[in-house]
Amino acid sequence: MNYEESILILDKIKKANTILLNCHRGADPDGIGSTLSLKLVLEDMGKKVDVICPSKKVTRQVDYLKGYQDIKVGIDFEKFDFSEYELFITLDTPNLSLLIDKDIFFKADIFTIVIDHHFISTLTGDIKLLDSKATSVGEILFDIYKDWGILLDKKIAECLLTSIIGDTGALAYPNVTSKTLLIVSKLMELGADKNMVVNKIYRSENFDILKFYSKVLSRMEIDKERRFVWSFVPYEVYKTGGDLEDVKAKSSSLFAPIVKGTDFGFIGVEERPKYMTISFRGRTDFDTSAITKELGGGGHKIASAAKIEGLSFEKASEKVLDVVRKYAKKS
Ligand SMILES: [Mn+2]
């Protein structure tokens, strides 16, 4: 048995006929891949499964996955009728604000299972399985399906590989273990196309996005003493590229963690006037989540985020740098 919760979860699933799954707000390839794999597994068991997402759209990067078209987007959790379902499962969702799209307290009146791998994970459920050593929820599910005795097919393998490739920067992040690679190897044996997944997630860029990156890069600065890089993008600049899908997350993943002589980097983007979101990416085992926690956000050691509301672009930038310098070590 890989996880002692596996049997508890399977027991609940066996007793339910209609099951609701949730893709977290702004779902990424792990959020979508893991959820759609579970949809396929549950449907093979004869369950009626619906997948919802609070965001108005989900990334097209993974539109090749079976079930992608069935995701019901733009769900308002306050109005949603949970009574039609017997079980609610949310994956890759570390906190309430990622579960729903609003800053309200919310608890669905339904038995809830949470499966997650975030370093800081506060969302509660009636059953919660948390493995912060796993690269992705896809990796956790691979082990859970083994515990359940499920035989994976190509479509399920493609979902799980998408999760892992998406949450590891195509197997490059330090969170990848030899076990991750063994799982990837098995998924490829089942027919999942690694090259297609990597091309879809990392090499299918809109040309306009490249032009936007040049603006991020031209603003990038380095603190050599404290070993980090950063770029702050004001609203006037952001709005020129703001319609581009995932431009913010992509810029930070691409440029924040790659500079020689640094431990981490971050990109702060003023998405609306006086509303800045900041995405951190680690290059070494530096814990960026300690910084984002102090800024009121959260996430993983290697990738974390926070937002600052109500301050001008200059004041927000100053505040972020003050906190960052407190945590960044002088070399
Ligand atoms: Mn994830």
Short mmCIF file of N, CA, C and O in Angstrom, two decimals, residues 111-236:
data_model
loop_
_atom_site.label_atom_id
_atom_site.label_comp_id
_atom_site.label_asym_id
_atom_site.label_seq_id
_atom_site.Cartn_x
_atom_site.Cartn_y
_atom_site.Cartn_z
N PHE A 111 -19.73 15.32 1.37
CA PHE A 111 -18.48 14.67 1.81
C PHE A 111 -17.35 15.06 0.84
O PHE A 111 -17.47 14.91 -0.37
N THR A 112 -16.27 15.58 1.41
CA THR A 112 -15.22 16.17 0.57
C THR A 112 -13.88 15.47 0.78
O THR A 112 -13.45 15.25 1.92
N ILE A 113 -13.24 15.13 -0.34
CA ILE A 113 -11.91 14.52 -0.29
C ILE A 113 -10.92 15.49 -0.95
O ILE A 113 -11.17 16.00 -2.03
N VAL A 114 -9.81 15.74 -0.26
CA VAL A 114 -8.77 16.63 -0.78
C VAL A 114 -7.50 15.80 -1.00
O VAL A 114 -7.04 15.13 -0.07
N ILE A 115 -6.95 15.85 -2.21
CA ILE A 115 -5.67 15.19 -2.47
C ILE A 115 -4.70 16.25 -3.00
O ILE A 115 -4.99 16.91 -4.00
N ASP A 116 -3.58 16.44 -2.29
CA ASP A 116 -2.72 17.57 -2.63
C ASP A 116 -1.25 17.24 -2.38
O ASP A 116 -0.92 16.29 -1.67
N HIS A 117 -0.39 18.08 -2.97
CA HIS A 117 1.06 17.88 -2.78
C HIS A 117 1.76 19.20 -2.42
O HIS A 117 3.00 19.23 -2.43
N HIS A 118 1.01 20.26 -2.12
CA HIS A 118 1.67 21.54 -1.84
C HIS A 118 2.35 21.53 -0.47
O HIS A 118 1.86 20.93 0.47
N PHE A 119 3.46 22.24 -0.39
CA PHE A 119 4.25 22.31 0.85
C PHE A 119 3.42 22.96 1.95
O PHE A 119 3.39 22.48 3.08
N ILE A 120 2.74 24.05 1.60
CA ILE A 120 1.80 24.65 2.54
C ILE A 120 0.40 24.40 2.00
O ILE A 120 0.04 24.90 0.94
N SER A 121 -0.35 23.57 2.70
CA SER A 121 -1.66 23.15 2.21
C SER A 121 -2.66 23.24 3.36
O SER A 121 -2.56 22.50 4.33
N THR A 122 -3.59 24.19 3.25
CA THR A 122 -4.48 24.45 4.40
C THR A 122 -5.93 24.03 4.15
O THR A 122 -6.73 24.05 5.08
N LEU A 123 -6.26 23.67 2.92
CA LEU A 123 -7.64 23.29 2.64
C LEU A 123 -7.98 22.00 3.39
O LEU A 123 -7.22 21.04 3.37
N THR A 124 -9.14 22.01 4.06
CA THR A 124 -9.51 20.82 4.82
C THR A 124 -10.59 20.04 4.08
O THR A 124 -11.32 20.60 3.27
N GLY A 125 -10.68 18.77 4.39
CA GLY A 125 -11.72 17.92 3.81
C GLY A 125 -12.07 16.85 4.82
O GLY A 125 -11.44 16.75 5.87
N ASP A 126 -13.09 16.05 4.51
CA ASP A 126 -13.44 14.95 5.41
C ASP A 126 -12.34 13.89 5.37
O ASP A 126 -12.08 13.22 6.36
N ILE A 127 -11.72 13.75 4.19
CA ILE A 127 -10.49 12.96 4.09
C ILE A 127 -9.48 13.84 3.37
O ILE A 127 -9.81 14.46 2.36
N LYS A 128 -8.25 13.91 3.89
CA LYS A 128 -7.23 14.66 3.17
C LYS A 128 -5.98 13.80 3.04
O LYS A 128 -5.47 13.27 4.02
N LEU A 129 -5.52 13.66 1.80
CA LEU A 129 -4.27 12.96 1.56
C LEU A 129 -3.27 14.00 1.05
O LEU A 129 -3.46 14.59 -0.02
N LEU A 130 -2.23 14.25 1.84
CA LEU A 130 -1.22 15.25 1.46
C LEU A 130 0.14 14.57 1.39
O LEU A 130 0.57 13.93 2.35
N ASP A 131 0.79 14.68 0.24
CA ASP A 131 2.16 14.17 0.10
C ASP A 131 3.00 15.27 -0.54
O ASP A 131 3.03 15.41 -1.76
N SER A 132 3.68 16.04 0.31
CA SER A 132 4.40 17.21 -0.23
C SER A 132 5.73 16.80 -0.88
O SER A 132 6.43 17.64 -1.44
N LYS A 133 6.06 15.51 -0.84
CA LYS A 133 7.29 15.06 -1.52
C LYS A 133 7.02 14.73 -2.99
O LYS A 133 7.95 14.65 -3.79
N ALA A 134 5.76 14.55 -3.33
CA ALA A 134 5.42 14.20 -4.72
C ALA A 134 5.55 15.44 -5.61
O ALA A 134 5.20 16.54 -5.21
N THR A 135 6.04 15.23 -6.83
CA THR A 135 6.19 16.36 -7.76
C THR A 135 4.85 16.98 -8.12
O THR A 135 4.78 18.16 -8.42
N SER A 136 3.80 16.16 -8.10
CA SER A 136 2.52 16.58 -8.67
C SER A 136 1.44 15.68 -8.10
O SER A 136 1.74 14.60 -7.56
N VAL A 137 0.20 16.10 -8.24
CA VAL A 137 -0.88 15.21 -7.83
C VAL A 137 -0.95 14.02 -8.78
O VAL A 137 -1.31 12.91 -8.39
N GLY A 138 -0.53 14.23 -10.03
CA GLY A 138 -0.47 13.11 -10.97
C GLY A 138 0.39 11.99 -10.44
O GLY A 138 0.06 10.81 -10.58
N GLU A 139 1.53 12.35 -9.84
CA GLU A 139 2.42 11.33 -9.27
C GLU A 139 1.75 10.59 -8.10
O GLU A 139 1.89 9.38 -7.96
N ILE A 140 1.03 11.34 -7.27
CA ILE A 140 0.31 10.72 -6.14
C ILE A 140 -0.75 9.75 -6.68
O ILE A 140 -0.88 8.62 -6.21
N LEU A 141 -1.50 10.21 -7.69
CA LEU A 141 -2.58 9.37 -8.23
C LEU A 141 -2.04 8.08 -8.84
O LEU A 141 -2.67 7.03 -8.75
N PHE A 142 -0.88 8.16 -9.48
CA PHE A 142 -0.28 6.94 -10.04
C PHE A 142 -0.18 5.88 -8.94
O PHE A 142 -0.53 4.71 -9.15
N ASP A 143 0.28 6.30 -7.74
CA ASP A 143 0.40 5.36 -6.61
C ASP A 143 -0.96 4.94 -6.05
O ASP A 143 -1.14 3.80 -5.62
N ILE A 144 -1.90 5.89 -6.02
CA ILE A 144 -3.23 5.55 -5.52
C ILE A 144 -3.89 4.51 -6.45
O ILE A 144 -4.47 3.53 -5.98
N TYR A 145 -3.78 4.74 -7.77
CA TYR A 145 -4.40 3.79 -8.71
C TYR A 145 -3.79 2.40 -8.54
O TYR A 145 -4.46 1.39 -8.69
N LYS A 146 -2.48 2.36 -8.22
CA LYS A 146 -1.83 1.07 -7.97
C LYS A 146 -2.44 0.43 -6.72
O LYS A 146 -2.76 -0.75 -6.72
N ASP A 147 -2.63 1.26 -5.67
CA ASP A 147 -3.27 0.75 -4.45
C ASP A 147 -4.66 0.19 -4.74
O ASP A 147 -5.11 -0.76 -4.11
N TRP A 148 -5.35 0.81 -5.68
CA TRP A 148 -6.72 0.39 -6.02
C TRP A 148 -6.74 -0.79 -7.00
O TRP A 148 -7.81 -1.32 -7.31
N GLY A 149 -5.58 -1.14 -7.53
CA GLY A 149 -5.53 -2.23 -8.52
C GLY A 149 -6.06 -1.85 -9.88
O GLY A 149 -6.57 -2.69 -10.62
N ILE A 150 -5.97 -0.57 -10.23
CA ILE A 150 -6.48 -0.08 -11.52
C ILE A 150 -5.44 -0.33 -12.63
O ILE A 150 -4.26 -0.05 -12.43
N LEU A 151 -5.90 -0.84 -13.76
CA LEU A 151 -5.01 -0.96 -14.90
C LEU A 151 -5.14 0.32 -15.73
O LEU A 151 -6.23 0.68 -16.16
N LEU A 152 -4.03 1.01 -15.93
CA LEU A 152 -4.07 2.28 -16.65
C LEU A 152 -4.09 2.04 -18.15
O LEU A 152 -3.43 1.14 -18.64
N ASP A 153 -4.85 2.90 -18.87
CA ASP A 153 -4.78 2.84 -20.33
C ASP A 153 -4.03 4.07 -20.83
O ASP A 153 -3.60 4.91 -20.06
N LYS A 154 -3.91 4.17 -22.15
CA LYS A 154 -3.13 5.26 -22.74
C LYS A 154 -3.68 6.64 -22.38
O LYS A 154 -2.91 7.57 -22.10
N LYS A 155 -5.00 6.78 -22.39
CA LYS A 155 -5.61 8.09 -22.12
C LYS A 155 -5.36 8.54 -20.68
O LYS A 155 -5.09 9.72 -20.42
N ILE A 156 -5.47 7.59 -19.75
CA ILE A 156 -5.20 7.92 -18.34
C ILE A 156 -3.71 8.25 -18.17
O ILE A 156 -3.34 9.21 -17.50
N ALA A 157 -2.86 7.45 -18.82
CA ALA A 157 -1.42 7.69 -18.73
C ALA A 157 -1.06 9.08 -19.26
O ALA A 157 -0.21 9.78 -18.69
N GLU A 158 -1.74 9.50 -20.33
CA GLU A 158 -1.48 10.81 -20.92
C GLU A 158 -1.83 11.93 -19.93
O GLU A 158 -1.10 12.92 -19.82
N CYS A 159 -2.93 11.75 -19.19
CA CYS A 159 -3.32 12.73 -18.17
C CYS A 159 -2.24 12.81 -17.08
O CYS A 159 -1.82 13.91 -16.67
N LEU A 160 -1.79 11.67 -16.59
CA LEU A 160 -0.82 11.65 -15.49
C LEU A 160 0.53 12.21 -15.95
O LEU A 160 1.20 12.94 -15.21
N LEU A 161 0.93 11.87 -17.17
CA LEU A 161 2.20 12.39 -17.68
C LEU A 161 2.13 13.92 -17.82
O LEU A 161 3.09 14.63 -17.54
N THR A 162 0.97 14.41 -18.25
CA THR A 162 0.75 15.85 -18.36
C THR A 162 0.93 16.53 -17.01
O THR A 162 1.59 17.58 -16.89
N SER A 163 0.38 15.93 -15.96
CA SER A 163 0.53 16.46 -14.60
C SER A 163 2.01 16.57 -14.23
O SER A 163 2.46 17.61 -13.74
N ILE A 164 2.72 15.48 -14.43
CA ILE A 164 4.12 15.42 -13.99
C ILE A 164 5.00 16.36 -14.81
O ILE A 164 5.78 17.14 -14.28
N ILE A 165 4.83 16.33 -16.14
CA ILE A 165 5.62 17.23 -17.01
C ILE A 165 5.31 18.69 -16.66
O ILE A 165 6.19 19.54 -16.61
N GLY A 166 4.05 18.97 -16.37
CA GLY A 166 3.63 20.34 -16.08
C GLY A 166 4.19 20.88 -14.78
O GLY A 166 4.53 22.05 -14.67
N ASP A 167 4.27 20.03 -13.75
CA ASP A 167 4.71 20.49 -12.43
C ASP A 167 6.21 20.30 -12.19
O ASP A 167 6.69 20.54 -11.08
N THR A 168 6.94 19.86 -13.20
CA THR A 168 8.38 19.65 -13.01
C THR A 168 9.21 20.43 -14.02
O THR A 168 10.42 20.19 -14.14
N GLY A 169 8.57 21.36 -14.76
CA GLY A 169 9.31 22.04 -15.82
C GLY A 169 9.91 21.03 -16.77
O GLY A 169 11.10 21.07 -17.08
N ALA A 170 9.08 20.08 -17.23
CA ALA A 170 9.53 19.00 -18.12
C ALA A 170 10.67 18.19 -17.48
O ALA A 170 11.71 17.95 -18.09
N LEU A 171 10.44 17.81 -16.22
CA LEU A 171 11.35 16.92 -15.45
C LEU A 171 12.67 17.60 -15.06
O LEU A 171 13.63 16.91 -14.70
N ALA A 172 12.70 18.92 -15.08
CA ALA A 172 13.95 19.62 -14.78
C ALA A 172 14.06 20.12 -13.34
O ALA A 172 15.14 20.38 -12.86
N TYR A 173 12.93 20.29 -12.63
CA TYR A 173 12.98 20.88 -11.29
C TYR A 173 13.66 19.93 -10.29
O TYR A 173 13.65 18.71 -10.48
N PRO A 174 14.19 20.48 -9.19
CA PRO A 174 14.85 19.64 -8.18
C PRO A 174 13.90 18.67 -7.48
O PRO A 174 14.36 17.75 -6.82
N ASN A 175 12.57 18.87 -7.61
CA ASN A 175 11.65 17.95 -6.93
C ASN A 175 11.53 16.59 -7.62
O ASN A 175 10.95 15.65 -7.08
N VAL A 176 12.13 16.46 -8.80
CA VAL A 176 12.07 15.18 -9.54
C VAL A 176 12.99 14.16 -8.87
O VAL A 176 14.16 14.45 -8.60
N THR A 177 12.45 12.98 -8.59
CA THR A 177 13.25 11.92 -7.98
C THR A 177 13.38 10.76 -8.96
O THR A 177 12.73 10.75 -10.02
N SER A 178 14.19 9.77 -8.59
CA SER A 178 14.31 8.59 -9.46
C SER A 178 12.95 7.90 -9.57
O SER A 178 12.62 7.31 -10.60
N LYS A 179 12.16 8.01 -8.51
CA LYS A 179 10.82 7.41 -8.55
C LYS A 179 9.94 8.11 -9.59
O LYS A 179 9.20 7.46 -10.33
N THR A 180 10.05 9.45 -9.65
CA THR A 180 9.29 10.19 -10.66
C THR A 180 9.63 9.66 -12.06
O THR A 180 8.74 9.43 -12.89
N LEU A 181 10.92 9.46 -12.28
CA LEU A 181 11.34 9.02 -13.62
C LEU A 181 10.86 7.61 -13.92
O LEU A 181 10.52 7.29 -15.06
N LEU A 182 10.81 6.76 -12.89
CA LEU A 182 10.27 5.41 -13.09
C LEU A 182 8.80 5.48 -13.50
O LEU A 182 8.35 4.75 -14.39
N ILE A 183 8.07 6.37 -12.82
CA ILE A 183 6.65 6.53 -13.15
C ILE A 183 6.50 7.02 -14.58
O ILE A 183 5.71 6.50 -15.37
N VAL A 184 7.31 8.03 -14.93
CA VAL A 184 7.26 8.57 -16.30
C VAL A 184 7.55 7.46 -17.31
O VAL A 184 6.87 7.33 -18.33
N SER A 185 8.52 6.64 -17.00
CA SER A 185 8.88 5.54 -17.89
C SER A 185 7.68 4.60 -18.08
O SER A 185 7.37 4.19 -19.21
N LYS A 186 6.98 4.30 -16.99
CA LYS A 186 5.82 3.39 -17.11
C LYS A 186 4.70 4.05 -17.91
O LYS A 186 4.04 3.40 -18.71
N LEU A 187 4.52 5.36 -17.71
CA LEU A 187 3.46 6.06 -18.45
C LEU A 187 3.78 6.08 -19.95
O LEU A 187 2.89 5.93 -20.79
N MET A 188 5.07 6.24 -20.27
CA MET A 188 5.46 6.22 -21.69
C MET A 188 5.26 4.83 -22.28
O MET A 188 4.82 4.69 -23.43
N GLU A 189 5.55 3.79 -21.50
CA GLU A 189 5.31 2.42 -21.97
C GLU A 189 3.84 2.19 -22.29
O GLU A 189 3.50 1.44 -23.20
N LEU A 190 2.98 2.87 -21.54
CA LEU A 190 1.54 2.74 -21.77
C LEU A 190 1.08 3.53 -22.99
O LEU A 190 -0.11 3.53 -23.33
N GLY A 191 2.00 4.27 -23.61
CA GLY A 191 1.66 4.96 -24.85
C GLY A 191 1.56 6.47 -24.74
O GLY A 191 1.28 7.15 -25.72
N ALA A 192 1.74 7.01 -23.52
CA ALA A 192 1.67 8.48 -23.39
C ALA A 192 2.86 9.10 -24.14
O ALA A 192 3.99 8.62 -24.04
N ASP A 193 2.57 10.13 -24.91
CA ASP A 193 3.56 10.72 -25.82
C ASP A 193 4.28 11.88 -25.14
O ASP A 193 3.79 13.00 -25.11
N LYS A 194 5.46 11.62 -24.58
CA LYS A 194 6.21 12.63 -23.83
C LYS A 194 6.55 13.84 -24.69
O LYS A 194 6.40 14.99 -24.25
N ASN A 195 6.96 13.60 -25.92
CA ASN A 195 7.38 14.73 -26.77
C ASN A 195 6.21 15.64 -27.11
O ASN A 195 6.35 16.87 -27.12
N MET A 196 5.06 15.03 -27.37
CA MET A 196 3.86 15.83 -27.67
C MET A 196 3.50 16.68 -26.45
O MET A 196 3.20 17.87 -26.58
N VAL A 197 3.52 16.07 -25.25
CA VAL A 197 3.15 16.80 -24.03
C VAL A 197 4.11 17.96 -23.79
O VAL A 197 3.68 19.09 -23.52
N VAL A 198 5.40 17.71 -23.93
CA VAL A 198 6.39 18.78 -23.73
C VAL A 198 6.19 19.89 -24.76
O VAL A 198 6.19 21.08 -24.43
N ASN A 199 5.95 19.50 -26.02
CA ASN A 199 5.72 20.52 -27.05
C ASN A 199 4.48 21.34 -26.77
O ASN A 199 4.48 22.56 -26.94
N LYS A 200 3.41 20.68 -26.32
CA LYS A 200 2.17 21.40 -26.05
C LYS A 200 2.32 22.36 -24.87
O LYS A 200 1.80 23.47 -24.89
N ILE A 201 3.01 21.92 -23.82
CA ILE A 201 3.08 22.76 -22.61
C ILE A 201 4.19 23.80 -22.70
O ILE A 201 4.01 24.94 -22.27
N TYR A 202 5.32 23.44 -23.29
CA TYR A 202 6.48 24.34 -23.22
C TYR A 202 6.93 24.92 -24.56
O TYR A 202 7.76 25.82 -24.60
N ARG A 203 6.44 24.38 -25.68
CA ARG A 203 6.96 24.84 -26.97
C ARG A 203 5.85 25.15 -27.97
O ARG A 203 5.92 24.76 -29.12
N SER A 204 4.82 25.81 -27.47
CA SER A 204 3.71 26.17 -28.38
C SER A 204 3.36 27.62 -28.12
O SER A 204 2.21 27.98 -27.88
N GLU A 205 4.38 28.46 -28.13
CA GLU A 205 4.20 29.85 -27.71
C GLU A 205 3.55 30.72 -28.77
O GLU A 205 3.88 30.63 -29.97
N ASN A 206 2.67 31.56 -28.31
CA ASN A 206 2.09 32.61 -29.12
C ASN A 206 3.21 33.64 -29.38
O ASN A 206 3.91 34.04 -28.45
N PHE A 207 3.37 34.07 -30.61
CA PHE A 207 4.47 34.99 -30.92
C PHE A 207 4.38 36.30 -30.12
O PHE A 207 5.40 36.84 -29.67
N ASP A 208 3.15 36.78 -29.88
CA ASP A 208 2.98 38.04 -29.12
C ASP A 208 3.51 37.92 -27.70
O ASP A 208 3.92 38.91 -27.09
N ILE A 209 3.49 36.70 -27.17
CA ILE A 209 3.98 36.50 -25.82
C ILE A 209 5.49 36.76 -25.77
O ILE A 209 6.01 37.31 -24.81
N LEU A 210 6.18 36.38 -26.82
CA LEU A 210 7.63 36.62 -26.86
C LEU A 210 7.92 38.11 -26.78
O LEU A 210 8.86 38.55 -26.11
N LYS A 211 7.10 38.90 -27.48
CA LYS A 211 7.31 40.35 -27.45
C LYS A 211 7.07 40.89 -26.04
O LYS A 211 7.75 41.80 -25.59
N PHE A 212 6.10 40.27 -25.33
CA PHE A 212 5.85 40.69 -23.96
C PHE A 212 7.03 40.33 -23.05
O PHE A 212 7.42 41.11 -22.17
N TYR A 213 7.60 39.14 -23.27
CA TYR A 213 8.75 38.73 -22.46
C TYR A 213 9.87 39.77 -22.53
O TYR A 213 10.60 40.00 -21.56
N SER A 214 10.02 40.38 -23.70
CA SER A 214 11.11 41.36 -23.85
C SER A 214 10.91 42.52 -22.87
O SER A 214 11.87 43.09 -22.36
N LYS A 215 9.65 42.84 -22.57
CA LYS A 215 9.38 43.92 -21.62
C LYS A 215 9.69 43.49 -20.19
O LYS A 215 10.18 44.27 -19.37
N VAL A 216 9.40 42.23 -19.89
CA VAL A 216 9.73 41.69 -18.56
C VAL A 216 11.26 41.69 -18.39
O VAL A 216 11.79 42.14 -17.37
N LEU A 217 11.94 41.22 -19.41
CA LEU A 217 13.40 41.08 -19.32
C LEU A 217 14.10 42.44 -19.25
O LEU A 217 15.07 42.61 -18.52
N SER A 218 13.57 43.42 -19.99
CA SER A 218 14.24 44.72 -19.98
C SER A 218 14.12 45.40 -18.62
O SER A 218 14.89 46.29 -18.29
N ARG A 219 13.16 44.97 -17.81
CA ARG A 219 12.99 45.53 -16.46
C ARG A 219 13.69 44.69 -15.39
O ARG A 219 13.61 45.01 -14.21
N MET A 220 14.32 43.62 -15.77
CA MET A 220 14.88 42.72 -14.77
C MET A 220 16.12 43.31 -14.10
O MET A 220 16.95 43.93 -14.74
N GLU A 221 16.19 43.12 -12.77
CA GLU A 221 17.34 43.60 -12.01
C GLU A 221 17.90 42.46 -11.17
O GLU A 221 17.25 41.45 -10.96
N ILE A 222 19.13 42.66 -10.69
CA ILE A 222 19.75 41.61 -9.87
C ILE A 222 20.32 42.21 -8.58
O ILE A 222 20.83 43.33 -8.58
N ASP A 223 20.14 41.47 -7.47
CA ASP A 223 20.80 41.80 -6.21
C ASP A 223 21.86 40.72 -6.02
O ASP A 223 21.56 39.61 -5.59
N LYS A 224 23.09 41.04 -6.42
CA LYS A 224 24.14 40.02 -6.42
C LYS A 224 24.51 39.60 -5.01
O LYS A 224 24.88 38.44 -4.78
N GLU A 225 24.41 40.55 -4.08
CA GLU A 225 24.79 40.25 -2.71
C GLU A 225 23.81 39.26 -2.07
O GLU A 225 24.20 38.32 -1.38
N ARG A 226 22.52 39.46 -2.34
CA ARG A 226 21.52 38.59 -1.73
C ARG A 226 21.02 37.51 -2.70
O ARG A 226 20.11 36.75 -2.39
N ARG A 227 21.60 37.46 -3.87
CA ARG A 227 21.40 36.34 -4.79
C ARG A 227 19.97 36.16 -5.29
O ARG A 227 19.40 35.07 -5.20
N PHE A 228 19.38 37.23 -5.84
CA PHE A 228 18.09 37.04 -6.51
C PHE A 228 17.92 38.05 -7.64
O PHE A 228 18.60 39.07 -7.69
N VAL A 229 17.02 37.71 -8.56
CA VAL A 229 16.66 38.63 -9.65
C VAL A 229 15.16 38.93 -9.55
O VAL A 229 14.40 38.17 -8.96
N TRP A 230 14.79 40.08 -10.13
CA TRP A 230 13.37 40.41 -10.12
C TRP A 230 13.02 41.36 -11.25
O TRP A 230 13.90 42.00 -11.84
N SER A 231 11.73 41.40 -11.54
CA SER A 231 11.22 42.35 -12.52
C SER A 231 9.83 42.76 -12.08
O SER A 231 9.01 41.91 -11.71
N PHE A 232 9.59 44.05 -12.05
CA PHE A 232 8.24 44.56 -11.74
C PHE A 232 7.66 45.16 -13.02
O PHE A 232 8.29 45.98 -13.68
N VAL A 233 6.45 44.74 -13.34
CA VAL A 233 5.81 45.21 -14.57
C VAL A 233 4.57 46.04 -14.19
O VAL A 233 3.64 45.51 -13.59
N PRO A 234 4.56 47.33 -14.54
CA PRO A 234 3.41 48.16 -14.19
C PRO A 234 2.20 47.87 -15.07
O PRO A 234 2.34 47.29 -16.16
N TYR A 235 1.04 48.28 -14.61
CA TYR A 235 -0.21 48.00 -15.33
C TYR A 235 -0.17 48.49 -16.78
O TYR A 235 -0.60 47.77 -17.68
N GLU A 236 0.36 49.69 -17.02
CA GLU A 236 0.36 50.23 -18.40
C GLU A 236 1.08 49.28 -19.35
O GLU A 236 0.71 49.19 -20.53
#
